[in-house]
Amino acid sequence: MIDGWRYDCYLIFCQLLGWLVLLTRRSATNNAELLVLRHEVAVLRRQVARPQMDWADRAVLAALSRMLPRPFWRGRFVQPATLLRWHRDLVRRRWRDPHRRGRPGVALEIRALVLRLARENPTWGYRRVHGELGRLGYKIGASTVWATLQRAGRP
C-alpha cells in the first residue's frame, strides 16, 4: 500500500507529465481533445450531484482557474466564491486545531494503575511496576512510571 502523501505526489507528477505532452501536440489535436473532454464533463454533470475532491484536485483547479479569463469561469464548479471558501476553510482549520507539542500525556487509567500497584506493593521499585504493567499489556516506559511516582510523592 502506498502512503497517502506519496500517492498524491505521484498523481501530481503524472499530471505534470501529461501537461508536458500537451505542449508538444498540434493545436488541432488539442482543440479536438478539449471538445471531447467538455462533452464528457457535460454528461458527467448530469449524473453526479456534487463531486468529491481532495486537496490535490483543489490545488490544481485553483492554480489553473487563475489562468482562465473571467468569461470562462461561468458554468464551472470552481467559481471565485468556491476558491475563497476553500481558503477560509484552510485558515479556520489551521487556527481551530492548534498543533500540540511534546509527548501526549499518560492516560488517567494508567496513572491510577501505577499508583495502585505502588501503594499495594511498597517493596516494588519503578522497574518492577513497569514490568508488571508490561505483563498486563500496557505499553508505557519505565521513565514514565518513575515520573508518575515522583509526581505523586512516592519514592
mmCIF file of C-alpha atoms in Angstrom:
data_model
loop_
_atom_site.group_PDB
_atom_site.id
_atom_site.type_symbol
_atom_site.label_atom_id
_atom_site.label_comp_id
_atom_site.label_asym_id
_atom_site.label_seq_id
_atom_site.Cartn_x
_atom_site.Cartn_y
_atom_site.Cartn_z
ATOM 1 C CA MET A 1 0.000 0.000 0.000
ATOM 2 C CA ILE A 2 1.367 3.414 -0.946
ATOM 3 C CA ASP A 3 1.348 6.183 1.679
ATOM 4 C CA GLY A 4 -1.240 8.911 1.135
ATOM 5 C CA TRP A 5 1.203 11.756 0.530
ATOM 6 C CA ARG A 6 3.378 9.633 -1.760
ATOM 7 C CA TYR A 7 0.339 8.707 -3.792
ATOM 8 C CA ASP A 8 -0.679 12.379 -4.036
ATOM 9 C CA CYS A 9 2.842 13.319 -5.159
ATOM 10 C CA TYR A 10 2.691 10.537 -7.736
ATOM 11 C CA LEU A 11 -0.622 11.839 -9.083
ATOM 12 C CA ILE A 12 0.715 15.392 -9.280
ATOM 13 C CA PHE A 13 3.827 14.138 -11.096
ATOM 14 C CA CYS A 14 1.691 12.212 -13.615
ATOM 15 C CA GLN A 15 -0.445 15.310 -14.172
ATOM 16 C CA LEU A 16 2.645 17.428 -14.821
ATOM 17 C CA LEU A 17 3.944 14.888 -17.330
ATOM 18 C CA GLY A 18 0.578 14.937 -19.064
ATOM 19 C CA TRP A 19 0.773 18.716 -19.363
ATOM 20 C CA LEU A 20 4.256 18.456 -20.880
ATOM 21 C CA VAL A 21 2.891 16.073 -23.503
ATOM 22 C CA LEU A 22 0.145 18.586 -24.294
ATOM 23 C CA LEU A 23 2.744 21.247 -25.059
ATOM 24 C CA THR A 24 4.259 19.124 -27.836
ATOM 25 C CA ARG A 25 0.988 18.370 -29.688
ATOM 26 C CA ARG A 26 -0.602 20.262 -32.559
ATOM 27 C CA SER A 27 -3.319 22.772 -31.769
ATOM 28 C CA ALA A 28 -5.946 20.867 -33.831
ATOM 29 C CA THR A 29 -5.393 17.781 -31.690
ATOM 30 C CA ASN A 30 -5.648 19.864 -28.522
ATOM 31 C CA ASN A 31 -8.866 21.513 -29.706
ATOM 32 C CA ALA A 32 -10.434 18.137 -30.538
ATOM 33 C CA GLU A 33 -9.467 16.773 -27.131
ATOM 34 C CA LEU A 34 -10.894 19.839 -25.414
ATOM 35 C CA LEU A 35 -14.216 19.375 -27.198
ATOM 36 C CA VAL A 36 -14.333 15.708 -26.220
ATOM 37 C CA LEU A 37 -13.472 16.498 -22.595
ATOM 38 C CA ARG A 38 -16.056 19.284 -22.403
ATOM 39 C CA HIS A 39 -18.728 16.937 -23.693
ATOM 40 C CA GLU A 40 -17.692 14.243 -21.190
ATOM 41 C CA VAL A 41 -17.864 16.785 -18.383
ATOM 42 C CA ALA A 42 -21.323 17.875 -19.513
ATOM 43 C CA VAL A 43 -22.504 14.256 -19.478
ATOM 44 C CA LEU A 44 -20.979 13.634 -16.029
ATOM 45 C CA ARG A 45 -22.530 16.795 -14.585
ATOM 46 C CA ARG A 46 -25.952 15.440 -15.458
ATOM 47 C CA GLN A 47 -25.218 12.272 -13.469
ATOM 48 C CA VAL A 48 -23.356 13.485 -10.396
ATOM 49 C CA ALA A 49 -24.958 15.849 -7.900
ATOM 50 C CA ARG A 50 -21.803 17.094 -6.180
ATOM 51 C CA PRO A 51 -18.256 15.965 -6.968
ATOM 52 C CA GLN A 52 -15.924 14.988 -4.125
ATOM 53 C CA MET A 53 -12.418 16.456 -4.400
ATOM 54 C CA ASP A 54 -9.284 16.024 -2.329
ATOM 55 C CA TRP A 55 -6.647 18.677 -1.663
ATOM 56 C CA ALA A 56 -4.616 17.847 -4.791
ATOM 57 C CA ASP A 57 -7.679 18.377 -7.019
ATOM 58 C CA ARG A 58 -8.384 21.675 -5.310
ATOM 59 C CA ALA A 59 -4.807 22.872 -5.692
ATOM 60 C CA VAL A 60 -4.722 22.045 -9.414
ATOM 61 C CA LEU A 61 -8.115 23.637 -10.088
ATOM 62 C CA ALA A 62 -7.235 26.753 -8.105
ATOM 63 C CA ALA A 63 -3.948 27.187 -9.973
ATOM 64 C CA LEU A 64 -5.457 26.583 -13.403
ATOM 65 C CA SER A 65 -8.522 28.735 -12.820
ATOM 66 C CA ARG A 66 -6.284 31.761 -12.311
ATOM 67 C CA MET A 67 -5.015 31.284 -15.859
ATOM 68 C CA LEU A 68 -8.527 31.363 -17.385
ATOM 69 C CA PRO A 69 -10.119 34.646 -18.449
ATOM 70 C CA ARG A 70 -13.165 35.730 -16.404
ATOM 71 C CA PRO A 71 -15.807 34.861 -19.031
ATOM 72 C CA PHE A 72 -14.709 31.192 -18.957
ATOM 73 C CA TRP A 73 -15.402 30.958 -15.211
ATOM 74 C CA ARG A 74 -19.125 30.925 -15.861
ATOM 75 C CA GLY A 75 -20.520 27.391 -15.721
ATOM 76 C CA ARG A 76 -17.547 25.905 -13.871
ATOM 77 C CA PHE A 77 -17.959 24.403 -10.418
ATOM 78 C CA VAL A 78 -14.776 26.159 -9.306
ATOM 79 C CA GLN A 79 -16.003 29.739 -9.044
ATOM 80 C CA PRO A 80 -14.154 32.594 -7.305
ATOM 81 C CA ALA A 81 -16.509 32.182 -4.339
ATOM 82 C CA THR A 82 -15.568 28.490 -4.159
ATOM 83 C CA LEU A 83 -11.868 29.331 -4.090
ATOM 84 C CA LEU A 84 -12.445 31.850 -1.302
ATOM 85 C CA ARG A 85 -14.452 29.300 0.690
ATOM 86 C CA TRP A 86 -11.640 26.731 0.349
ATOM 87 C CA HIS A 87 -9.160 29.319 1.589
ATOM 88 C CA ARG A 88 -11.369 30.249 4.544
ATOM 89 C CA ASP A 89 -11.707 26.560 5.450
ATOM 90 C CA LEU A 90 -7.923 26.129 5.380
ATOM 91 C CA VAL A 91 -7.387 29.136 7.645
ATOM 92 C CA ARG A 92 -10.177 28.083 10.005
ATOM 93 C CA ARG A 93 -8.748 24.563 10.362
ATOM 94 C CA ARG A 94 -5.266 25.952 10.974
ATOM 95 C CA TRP A 95 -6.366 28.170 13.862
ATOM 96 C CA ARG A 96 -9.076 25.923 15.291
ATOM 97 C CA ASP A 97 -6.880 22.848 15.654
ATOM 98 C CA PRO A 98 -3.513 24.022 17.009
ATOM 99 C CA HIS A 99 -0.658 21.580 16.747
ATOM 100 C CA ARG A 100 0.207 20.160 20.109
ATOM 101 C CA ARG A 101 3.853 19.856 21.016
ATOM 102 C CA GLY A 102 5.615 17.272 23.111
ATOM 103 C CA ARG A 103 4.550 13.826 24.107
ATOM 104 C CA PRO A 104 0.925 13.038 24.778
ATOM 105 C CA GLY A 105 0.022 12.714 28.432
ATOM 106 C CA VAL A 106 -0.398 9.407 30.237
ATOM 107 C CA ALA A 107 -3.983 8.224 30.456
ATOM 108 C CA LEU A 108 -5.622 8.647 33.846
ATOM 109 C CA GLU A 109 -6.393 4.923 33.939
ATOM 110 C CA ILE A 110 -2.718 4.009 33.571
ATOM 111 C CA ARG A 111 -1.619 6.645 36.082
ATOM 112 C CA ALA A 112 -4.123 5.312 38.637
ATOM 113 C CA LEU A 113 -2.938 1.764 37.980
ATOM 114 C CA VAL A 114 0.725 2.746 38.515
ATOM 115 C CA LEU A 115 -0.123 4.411 41.829
ATOM 116 C CA ARG A 116 -2.297 1.482 42.917
ATOM 117 C CA LEU A 117 0.449 -1.067 42.178
ATOM 118 C CA ALA A 118 2.991 1.048 44.080
ATOM 119 C CA ARG A 119 0.630 1.522 47.030
ATOM 120 C CA GLU A 120 -0.342 -2.163 47.288
ATOM 121 C CA ASN A 121 3.265 -3.375 46.858
ATOM 122 C CA PRO A 122 5.513 -0.959 48.777
ATOM 123 C CA THR A 123 8.662 -3.053 48.236
ATOM 124 C CA TRP A 124 8.453 -2.809 44.458
ATOM 125 C CA GLY A 125 10.502 -0.235 42.641
ATOM 126 C CA TYR A 126 9.504 1.569 39.481
ATOM 127 C CA ARG A 127 11.186 -1.128 37.341
ATOM 128 C CA ARG A 128 9.051 -3.876 38.868
ATOM 129 C CA VAL A 129 5.876 -1.789 38.448
ATOM 130 C CA HIS A 130 6.894 -1.206 34.832
ATOM 131 C CA GLY A 131 7.381 -4.947 34.300
ATOM 132 C CA GLU A 132 4.001 -5.798 35.772
ATOM 133 C CA LEU A 133 2.287 -3.218 33.563
ATOM 134 C CA GLY A 134 4.011 -4.787 30.564
ATOM 135 C CA ARG A 135 2.679 -8.212 31.548
ATOM 136 C CA LEU A 136 -0.806 -6.733 31.766
ATOM 137 C CA GLY A 137 -0.441 -5.431 28.204
ATOM 138 C CA TYR A 138 0.117 -1.729 28.879
ATOM 139 C CA LYS A 139 2.741 -0.002 26.723
ATOM 140 C CA ILE A 140 4.439 2.534 28.971
ATOM 141 C CA GLY A 141 8.068 3.458 29.506
ATOM 142 C CA ALA A 142 9.940 2.842 32.734
ATOM 143 C CA SER A 143 10.846 6.523 32.932
ATOM 144 C CA THR A 144 7.154 7.410 32.678
ATOM 145 C CA VAL A 145 6.404 5.119 35.630
ATOM 146 C CA TRP A 146 9.249 6.753 37.555
ATOM 147 C CA ALA A 147 7.998 10.279 36.739
ATOM 148 C CA THR A 148 4.433 9.362 37.728
ATOM 149 C CA LEU A 149 5.586 8.029 41.083
ATOM 150 C CA GLN A 150 7.788 11.100 41.677
ATOM 151 C CA ARG A 151 4.894 13.488 40.950
ATOM 152 C CA ALA A 152 2.711 11.564 43.384
ATOM 153 C CA GLY A 153 5.354 11.859 46.094
ATOM 154 C CA ARG A 154 6.245 8.163 46.201
ATOM 155 C CA PRO A 155 9.960 7.224 46.296
#
